XYZ file of N, CA, C and O in Angstrom:
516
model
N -58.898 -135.709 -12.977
C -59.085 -134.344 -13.433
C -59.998 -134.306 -14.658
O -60.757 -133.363 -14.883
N -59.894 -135.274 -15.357
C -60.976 -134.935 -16.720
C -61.792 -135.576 -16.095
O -60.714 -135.373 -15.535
N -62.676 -136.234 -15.494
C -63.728 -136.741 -15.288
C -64.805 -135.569 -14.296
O -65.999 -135.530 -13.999
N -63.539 -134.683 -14.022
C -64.083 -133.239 -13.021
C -64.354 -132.156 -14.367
O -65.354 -131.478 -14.129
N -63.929 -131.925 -15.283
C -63.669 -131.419 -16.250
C -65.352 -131.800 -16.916
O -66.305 -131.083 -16.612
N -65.475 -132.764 -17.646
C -66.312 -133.706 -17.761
C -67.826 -132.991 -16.679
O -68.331 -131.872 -16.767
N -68.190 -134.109 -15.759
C -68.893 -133.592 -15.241
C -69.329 -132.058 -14.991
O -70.454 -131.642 -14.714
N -68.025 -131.264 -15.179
C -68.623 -129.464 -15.104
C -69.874 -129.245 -16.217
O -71.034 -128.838 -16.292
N -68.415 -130.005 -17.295
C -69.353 -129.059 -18.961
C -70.652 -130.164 -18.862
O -71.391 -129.592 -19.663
N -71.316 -131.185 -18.485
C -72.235 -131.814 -18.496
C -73.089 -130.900 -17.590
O -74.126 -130.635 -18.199
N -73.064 -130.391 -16.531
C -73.803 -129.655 -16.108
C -73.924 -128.436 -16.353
O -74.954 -127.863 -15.996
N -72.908 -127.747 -17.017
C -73.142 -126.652 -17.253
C -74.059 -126.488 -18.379
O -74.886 -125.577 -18.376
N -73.938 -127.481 -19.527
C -75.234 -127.708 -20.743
C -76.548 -128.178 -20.279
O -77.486 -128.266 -21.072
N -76.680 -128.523 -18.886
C -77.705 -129.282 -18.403
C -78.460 -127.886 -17.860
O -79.684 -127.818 -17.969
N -77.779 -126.880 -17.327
C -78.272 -125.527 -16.908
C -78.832 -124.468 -17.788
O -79.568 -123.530 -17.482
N -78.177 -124.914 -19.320
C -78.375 -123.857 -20.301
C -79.750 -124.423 -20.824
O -80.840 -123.874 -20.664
N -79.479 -125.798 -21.576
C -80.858 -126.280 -21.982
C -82.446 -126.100 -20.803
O -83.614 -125.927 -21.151
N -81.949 -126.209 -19.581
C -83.062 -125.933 -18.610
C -83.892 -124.990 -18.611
O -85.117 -125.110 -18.584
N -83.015 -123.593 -18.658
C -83.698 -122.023 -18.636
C -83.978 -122.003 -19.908
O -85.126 -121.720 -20.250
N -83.178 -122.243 -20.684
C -84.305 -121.821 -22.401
C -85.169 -122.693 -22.539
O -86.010 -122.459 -23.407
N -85.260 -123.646 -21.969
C -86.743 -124.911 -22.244
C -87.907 -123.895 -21.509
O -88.986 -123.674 -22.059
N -87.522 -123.296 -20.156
C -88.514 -122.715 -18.931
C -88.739 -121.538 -19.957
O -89.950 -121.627 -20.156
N -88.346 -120.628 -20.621
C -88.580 -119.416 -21.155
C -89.429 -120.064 -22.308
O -90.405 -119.398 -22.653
N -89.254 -121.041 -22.845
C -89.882 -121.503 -24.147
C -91.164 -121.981 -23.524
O -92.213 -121.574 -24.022
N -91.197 -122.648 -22.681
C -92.667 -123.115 -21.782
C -93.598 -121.850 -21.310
O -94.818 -121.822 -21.146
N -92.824 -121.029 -21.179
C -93.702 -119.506 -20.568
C -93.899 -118.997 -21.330
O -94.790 -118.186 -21.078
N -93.355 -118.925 -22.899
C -93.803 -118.314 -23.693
C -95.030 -118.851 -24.576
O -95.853 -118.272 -25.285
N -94.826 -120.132 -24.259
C -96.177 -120.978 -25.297
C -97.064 -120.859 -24.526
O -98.073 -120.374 -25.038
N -97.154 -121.149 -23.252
C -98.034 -120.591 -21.940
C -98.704 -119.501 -22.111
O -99.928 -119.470 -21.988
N -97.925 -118.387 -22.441
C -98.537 -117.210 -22.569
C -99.604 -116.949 -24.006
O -100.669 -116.338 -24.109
N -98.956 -117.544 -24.789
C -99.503 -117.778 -26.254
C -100.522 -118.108 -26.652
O -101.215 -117.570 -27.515
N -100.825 -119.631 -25.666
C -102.070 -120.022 -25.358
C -103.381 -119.534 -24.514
O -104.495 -120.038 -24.657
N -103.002 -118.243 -23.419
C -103.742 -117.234 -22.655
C -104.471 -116.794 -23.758
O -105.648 -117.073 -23.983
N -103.390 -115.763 -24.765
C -104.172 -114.737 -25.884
C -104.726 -115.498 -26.693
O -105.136 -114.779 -27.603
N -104.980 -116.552 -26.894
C -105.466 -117.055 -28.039
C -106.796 -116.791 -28.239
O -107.398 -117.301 -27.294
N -107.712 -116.148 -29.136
C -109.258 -116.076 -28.896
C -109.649 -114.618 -28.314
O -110.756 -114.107 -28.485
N -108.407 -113.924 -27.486
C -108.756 -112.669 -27.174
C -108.562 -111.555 -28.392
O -107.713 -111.486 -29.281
N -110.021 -110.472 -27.977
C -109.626 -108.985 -28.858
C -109.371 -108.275 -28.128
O -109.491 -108.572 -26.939
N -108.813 -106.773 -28.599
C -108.122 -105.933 -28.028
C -108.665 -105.397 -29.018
O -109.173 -105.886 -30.027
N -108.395 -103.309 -28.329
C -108.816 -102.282 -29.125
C -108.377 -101.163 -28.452
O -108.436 -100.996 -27.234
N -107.883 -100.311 -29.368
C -107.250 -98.701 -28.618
C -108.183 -98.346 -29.444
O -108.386 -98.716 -30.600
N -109.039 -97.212 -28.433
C -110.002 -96.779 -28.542
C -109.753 -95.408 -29.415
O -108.696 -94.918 -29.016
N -110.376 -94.549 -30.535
C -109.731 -93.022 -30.754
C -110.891 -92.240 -30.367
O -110.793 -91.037 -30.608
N -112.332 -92.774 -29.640
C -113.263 -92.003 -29.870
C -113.391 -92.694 -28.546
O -112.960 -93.819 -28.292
N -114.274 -91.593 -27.427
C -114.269 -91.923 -26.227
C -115.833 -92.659 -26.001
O -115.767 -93.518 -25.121
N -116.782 -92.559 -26.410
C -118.087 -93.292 -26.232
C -118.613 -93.728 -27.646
O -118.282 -93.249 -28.731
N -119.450 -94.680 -27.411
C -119.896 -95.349 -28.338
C -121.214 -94.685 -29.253
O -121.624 -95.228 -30.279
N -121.705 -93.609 -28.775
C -122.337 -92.356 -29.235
C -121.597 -91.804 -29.900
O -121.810 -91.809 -31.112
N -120.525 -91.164 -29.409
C -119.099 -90.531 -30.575
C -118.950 -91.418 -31.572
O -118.964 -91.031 -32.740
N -118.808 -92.549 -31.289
C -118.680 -92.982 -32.599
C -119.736 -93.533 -33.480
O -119.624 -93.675 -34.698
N -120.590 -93.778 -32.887
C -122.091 -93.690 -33.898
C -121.899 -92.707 -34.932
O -121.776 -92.984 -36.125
N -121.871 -91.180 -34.281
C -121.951 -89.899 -34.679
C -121.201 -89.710 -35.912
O -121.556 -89.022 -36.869
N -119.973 -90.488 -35.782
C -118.780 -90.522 -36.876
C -118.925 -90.887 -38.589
O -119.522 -91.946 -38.787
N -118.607 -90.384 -39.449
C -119.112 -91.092 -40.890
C -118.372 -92.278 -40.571
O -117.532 -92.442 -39.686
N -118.994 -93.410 -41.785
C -118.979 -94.511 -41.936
C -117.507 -95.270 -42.198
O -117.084 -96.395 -41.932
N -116.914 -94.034 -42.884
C -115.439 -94.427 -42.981
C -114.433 -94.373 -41.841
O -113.426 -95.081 -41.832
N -114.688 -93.655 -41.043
C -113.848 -93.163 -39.988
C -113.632 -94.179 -38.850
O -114.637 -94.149 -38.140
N -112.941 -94.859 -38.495
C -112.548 -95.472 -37.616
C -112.212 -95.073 -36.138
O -111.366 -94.339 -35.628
N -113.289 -95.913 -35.635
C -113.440 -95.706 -33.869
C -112.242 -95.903 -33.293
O -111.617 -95.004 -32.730
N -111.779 -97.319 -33.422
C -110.956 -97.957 -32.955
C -109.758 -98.743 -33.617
O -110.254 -99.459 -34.487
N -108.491 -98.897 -33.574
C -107.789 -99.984 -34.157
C -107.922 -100.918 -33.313
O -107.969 -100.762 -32.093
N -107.994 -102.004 -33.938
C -108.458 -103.830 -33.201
C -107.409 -104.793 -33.819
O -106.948 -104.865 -34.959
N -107.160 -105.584 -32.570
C -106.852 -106.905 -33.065
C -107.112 -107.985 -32.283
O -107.406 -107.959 -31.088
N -106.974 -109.127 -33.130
C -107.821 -110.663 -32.601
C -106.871 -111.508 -32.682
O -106.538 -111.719 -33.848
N -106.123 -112.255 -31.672
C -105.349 -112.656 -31.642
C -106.465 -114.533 -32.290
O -107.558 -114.939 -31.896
N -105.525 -115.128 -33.306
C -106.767 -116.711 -33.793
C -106.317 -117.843 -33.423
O -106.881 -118.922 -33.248
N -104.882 -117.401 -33.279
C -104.230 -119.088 -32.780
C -103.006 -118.520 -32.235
O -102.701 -117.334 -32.112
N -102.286 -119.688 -31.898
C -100.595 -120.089 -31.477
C -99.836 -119.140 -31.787
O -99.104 -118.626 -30.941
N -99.878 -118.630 -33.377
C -99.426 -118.059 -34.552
C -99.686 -116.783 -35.377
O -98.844 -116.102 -35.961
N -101.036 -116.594 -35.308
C -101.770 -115.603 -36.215
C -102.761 -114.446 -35.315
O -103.235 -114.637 -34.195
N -102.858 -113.636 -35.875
C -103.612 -112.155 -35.813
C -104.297 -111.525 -36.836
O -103.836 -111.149 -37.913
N -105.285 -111.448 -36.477
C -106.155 -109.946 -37.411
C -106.059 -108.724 -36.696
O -106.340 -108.553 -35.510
N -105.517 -107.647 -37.747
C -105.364 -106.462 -36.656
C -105.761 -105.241 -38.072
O -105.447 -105.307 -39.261
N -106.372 -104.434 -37.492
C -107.010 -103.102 -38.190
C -106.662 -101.701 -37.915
O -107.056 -101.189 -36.867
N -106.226 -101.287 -38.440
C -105.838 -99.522 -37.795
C -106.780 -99.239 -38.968
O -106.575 -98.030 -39.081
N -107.850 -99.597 -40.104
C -108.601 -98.446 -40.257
C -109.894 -100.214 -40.641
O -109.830 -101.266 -40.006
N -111.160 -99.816 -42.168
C -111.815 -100.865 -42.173
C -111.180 -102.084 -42.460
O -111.572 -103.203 -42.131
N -109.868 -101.702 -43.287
C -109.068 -103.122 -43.980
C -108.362 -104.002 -42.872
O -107.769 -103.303 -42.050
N -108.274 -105.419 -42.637
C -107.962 -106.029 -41.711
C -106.669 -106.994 -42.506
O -106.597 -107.381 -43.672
N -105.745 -107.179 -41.371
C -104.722 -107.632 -42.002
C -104.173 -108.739 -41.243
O -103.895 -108.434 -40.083
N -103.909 -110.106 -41.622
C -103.743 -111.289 -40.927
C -102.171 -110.991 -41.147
O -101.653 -110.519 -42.159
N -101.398 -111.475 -39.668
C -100.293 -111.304 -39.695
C -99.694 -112.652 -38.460
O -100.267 -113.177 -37.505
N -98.607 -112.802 -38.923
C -97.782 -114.034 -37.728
C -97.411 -113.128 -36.997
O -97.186 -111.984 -37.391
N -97.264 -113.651 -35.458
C -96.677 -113.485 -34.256
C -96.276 -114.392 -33.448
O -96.542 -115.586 -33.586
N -95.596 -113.908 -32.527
C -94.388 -114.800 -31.384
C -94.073 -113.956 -30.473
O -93.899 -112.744 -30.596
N -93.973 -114.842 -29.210
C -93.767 -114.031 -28.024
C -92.332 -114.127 -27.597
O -91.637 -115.133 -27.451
N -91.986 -112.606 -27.395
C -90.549 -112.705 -26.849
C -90.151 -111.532 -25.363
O -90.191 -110.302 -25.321
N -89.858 -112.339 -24.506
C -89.550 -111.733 -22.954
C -90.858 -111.129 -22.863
O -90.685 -110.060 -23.448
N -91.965 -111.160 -22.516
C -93.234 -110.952 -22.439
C -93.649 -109.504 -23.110
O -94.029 -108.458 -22.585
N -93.404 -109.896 -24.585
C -93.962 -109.126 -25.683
C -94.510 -109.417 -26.886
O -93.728 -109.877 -27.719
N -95.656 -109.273 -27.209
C -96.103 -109.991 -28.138
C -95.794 -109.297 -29.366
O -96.569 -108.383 -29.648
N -94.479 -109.605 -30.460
C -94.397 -109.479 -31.843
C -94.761 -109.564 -32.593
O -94.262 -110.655 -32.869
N -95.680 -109.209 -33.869
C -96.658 -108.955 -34.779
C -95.540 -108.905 -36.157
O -95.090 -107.791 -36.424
N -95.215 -109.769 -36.790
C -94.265 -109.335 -37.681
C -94.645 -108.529 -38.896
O -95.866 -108.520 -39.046
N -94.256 -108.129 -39.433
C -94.453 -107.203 -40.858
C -95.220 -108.176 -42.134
O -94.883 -109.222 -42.688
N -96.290 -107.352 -42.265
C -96.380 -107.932 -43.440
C -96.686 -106.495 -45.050
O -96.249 -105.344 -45.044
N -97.356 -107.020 -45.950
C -97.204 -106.399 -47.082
C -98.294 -104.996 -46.595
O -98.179 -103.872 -47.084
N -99.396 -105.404 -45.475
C -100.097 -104.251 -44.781
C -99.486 -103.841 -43.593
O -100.191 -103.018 -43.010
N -98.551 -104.073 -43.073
C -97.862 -103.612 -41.841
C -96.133 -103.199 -42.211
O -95.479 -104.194 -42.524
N -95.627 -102.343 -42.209
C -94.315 -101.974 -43.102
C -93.224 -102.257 -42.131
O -92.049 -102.167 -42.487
N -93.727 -102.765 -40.313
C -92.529 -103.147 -39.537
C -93.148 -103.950 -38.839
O -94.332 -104.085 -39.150
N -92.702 -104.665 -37.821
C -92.947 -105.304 -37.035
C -93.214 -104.251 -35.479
O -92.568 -103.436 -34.821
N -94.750 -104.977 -35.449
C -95.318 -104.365 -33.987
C -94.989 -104.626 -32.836
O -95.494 -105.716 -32.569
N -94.175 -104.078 -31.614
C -94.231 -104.715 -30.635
C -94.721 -104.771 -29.012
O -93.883 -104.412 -28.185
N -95.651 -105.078 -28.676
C -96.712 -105.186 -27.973
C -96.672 -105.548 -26.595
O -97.342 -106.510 -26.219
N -96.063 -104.983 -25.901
C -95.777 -105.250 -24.037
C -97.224 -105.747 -23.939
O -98.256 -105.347 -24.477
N -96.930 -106.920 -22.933
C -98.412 -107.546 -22.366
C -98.265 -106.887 -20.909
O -97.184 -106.845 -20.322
N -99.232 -106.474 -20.488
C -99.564 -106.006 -19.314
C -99.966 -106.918 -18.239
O -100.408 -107.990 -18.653
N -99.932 -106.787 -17.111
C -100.260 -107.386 -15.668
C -101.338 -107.925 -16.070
O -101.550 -109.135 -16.150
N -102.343 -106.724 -16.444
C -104.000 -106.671 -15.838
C -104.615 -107.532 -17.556
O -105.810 -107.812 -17.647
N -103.923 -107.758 -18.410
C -104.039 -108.255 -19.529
C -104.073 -107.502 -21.075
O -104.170 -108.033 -22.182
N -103.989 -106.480 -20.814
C -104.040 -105.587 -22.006
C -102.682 -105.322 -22.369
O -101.610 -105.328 -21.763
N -103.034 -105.099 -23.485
C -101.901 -104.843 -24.295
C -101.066 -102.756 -24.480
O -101.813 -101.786 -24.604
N -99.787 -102.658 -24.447
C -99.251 -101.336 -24.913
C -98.404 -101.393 -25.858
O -97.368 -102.056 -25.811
N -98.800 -100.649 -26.873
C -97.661 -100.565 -28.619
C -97.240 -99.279 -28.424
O -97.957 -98.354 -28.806
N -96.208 -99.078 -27.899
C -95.216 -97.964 -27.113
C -96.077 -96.839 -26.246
O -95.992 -96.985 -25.027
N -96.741 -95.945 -26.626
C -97.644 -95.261 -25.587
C -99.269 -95.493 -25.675
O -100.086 -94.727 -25.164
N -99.508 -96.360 -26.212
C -101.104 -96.405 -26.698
C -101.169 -97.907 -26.037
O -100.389 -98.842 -26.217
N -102.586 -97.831 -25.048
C -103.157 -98.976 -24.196
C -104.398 -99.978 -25.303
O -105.570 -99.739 -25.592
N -103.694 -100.853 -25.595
C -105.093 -101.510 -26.141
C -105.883 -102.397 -25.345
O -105.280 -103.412 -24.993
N -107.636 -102.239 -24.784
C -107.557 -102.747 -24.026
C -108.136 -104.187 -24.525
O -108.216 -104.440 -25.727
N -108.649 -105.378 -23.232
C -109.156 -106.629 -23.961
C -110.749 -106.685 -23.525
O -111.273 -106.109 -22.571
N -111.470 -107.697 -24.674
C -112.559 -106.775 -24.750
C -113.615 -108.174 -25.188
O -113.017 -108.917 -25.965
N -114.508 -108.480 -24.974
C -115.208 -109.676 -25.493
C -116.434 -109.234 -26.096
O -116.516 -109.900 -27.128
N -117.558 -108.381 -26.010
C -118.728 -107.898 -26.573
C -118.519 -106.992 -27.887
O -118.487 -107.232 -29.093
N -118.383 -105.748 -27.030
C -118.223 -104.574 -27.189
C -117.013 -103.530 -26.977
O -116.633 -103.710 -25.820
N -116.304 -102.604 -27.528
C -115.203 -102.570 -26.560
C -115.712 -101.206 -26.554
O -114.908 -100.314 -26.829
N -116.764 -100.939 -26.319
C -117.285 -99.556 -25.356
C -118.439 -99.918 -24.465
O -119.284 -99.074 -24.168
N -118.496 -101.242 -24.002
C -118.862 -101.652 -22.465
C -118.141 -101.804 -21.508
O -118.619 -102.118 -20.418
């Protein structure tokens, strides 16, 4: 009877460590996708509109995902490096002294990003091509 006992709880820790190793592998997986990509929710619909715009006014909020770990992200000209981590396929942006909460960022199918109703899309040139 203890050696049945035994063998359960050995497998049953053998099942737990398995799925959180697989969720931890999909998440560094995923981590390593964004790495190098930008994104941008657009507020001005063509790139003429925003020519048109004074100099202060911001087209777009952007962010650049730089590594494993880190982000540059802008909601106006000031840019703000911040840590992130992926959790159940959402990319977390934590708070910093320019961000007053933590962002959290559904990754999409098609690769773009949503911060509750706003689509940011991904973008390599230009992000009004």
């Amino acid at each position: 009877m203890r050696l049945k006992q035994t063998f359960l709880l050995f497998l049953m820790t053998l099942l737990i460590i398995g799925c959180s190793s697989d969720d931890s592998i999909m998440e560094k997986s995923n981590a390593k996708n964004l790495i190098g990509n930008k994104y941008a929710h657009l507020l001005i619909d063509t790139k003429e509109e925003c020519e048109a715009r004074p100099a202060e006014q911001s087209c777009a909020y952007r962010l650049e995902i730089l590594n494993d770990s880190q982000v540059d992200i802008a909601f106006t000209d000031i840019v703000h490096r911040a840590n992130f981590y992926i959790n159940n396929n959402k990319l977390i942006i934590e708070s910093t002294s320019g961000i007053p909460e933590d962002l959290v960022f559904e990754i999409l199918q098609n690769g773009d990003l949503k911060l509750q109703q706003e689509i940011w899309i991904k973008y390599e040139n230009s992000f009004y091509e």
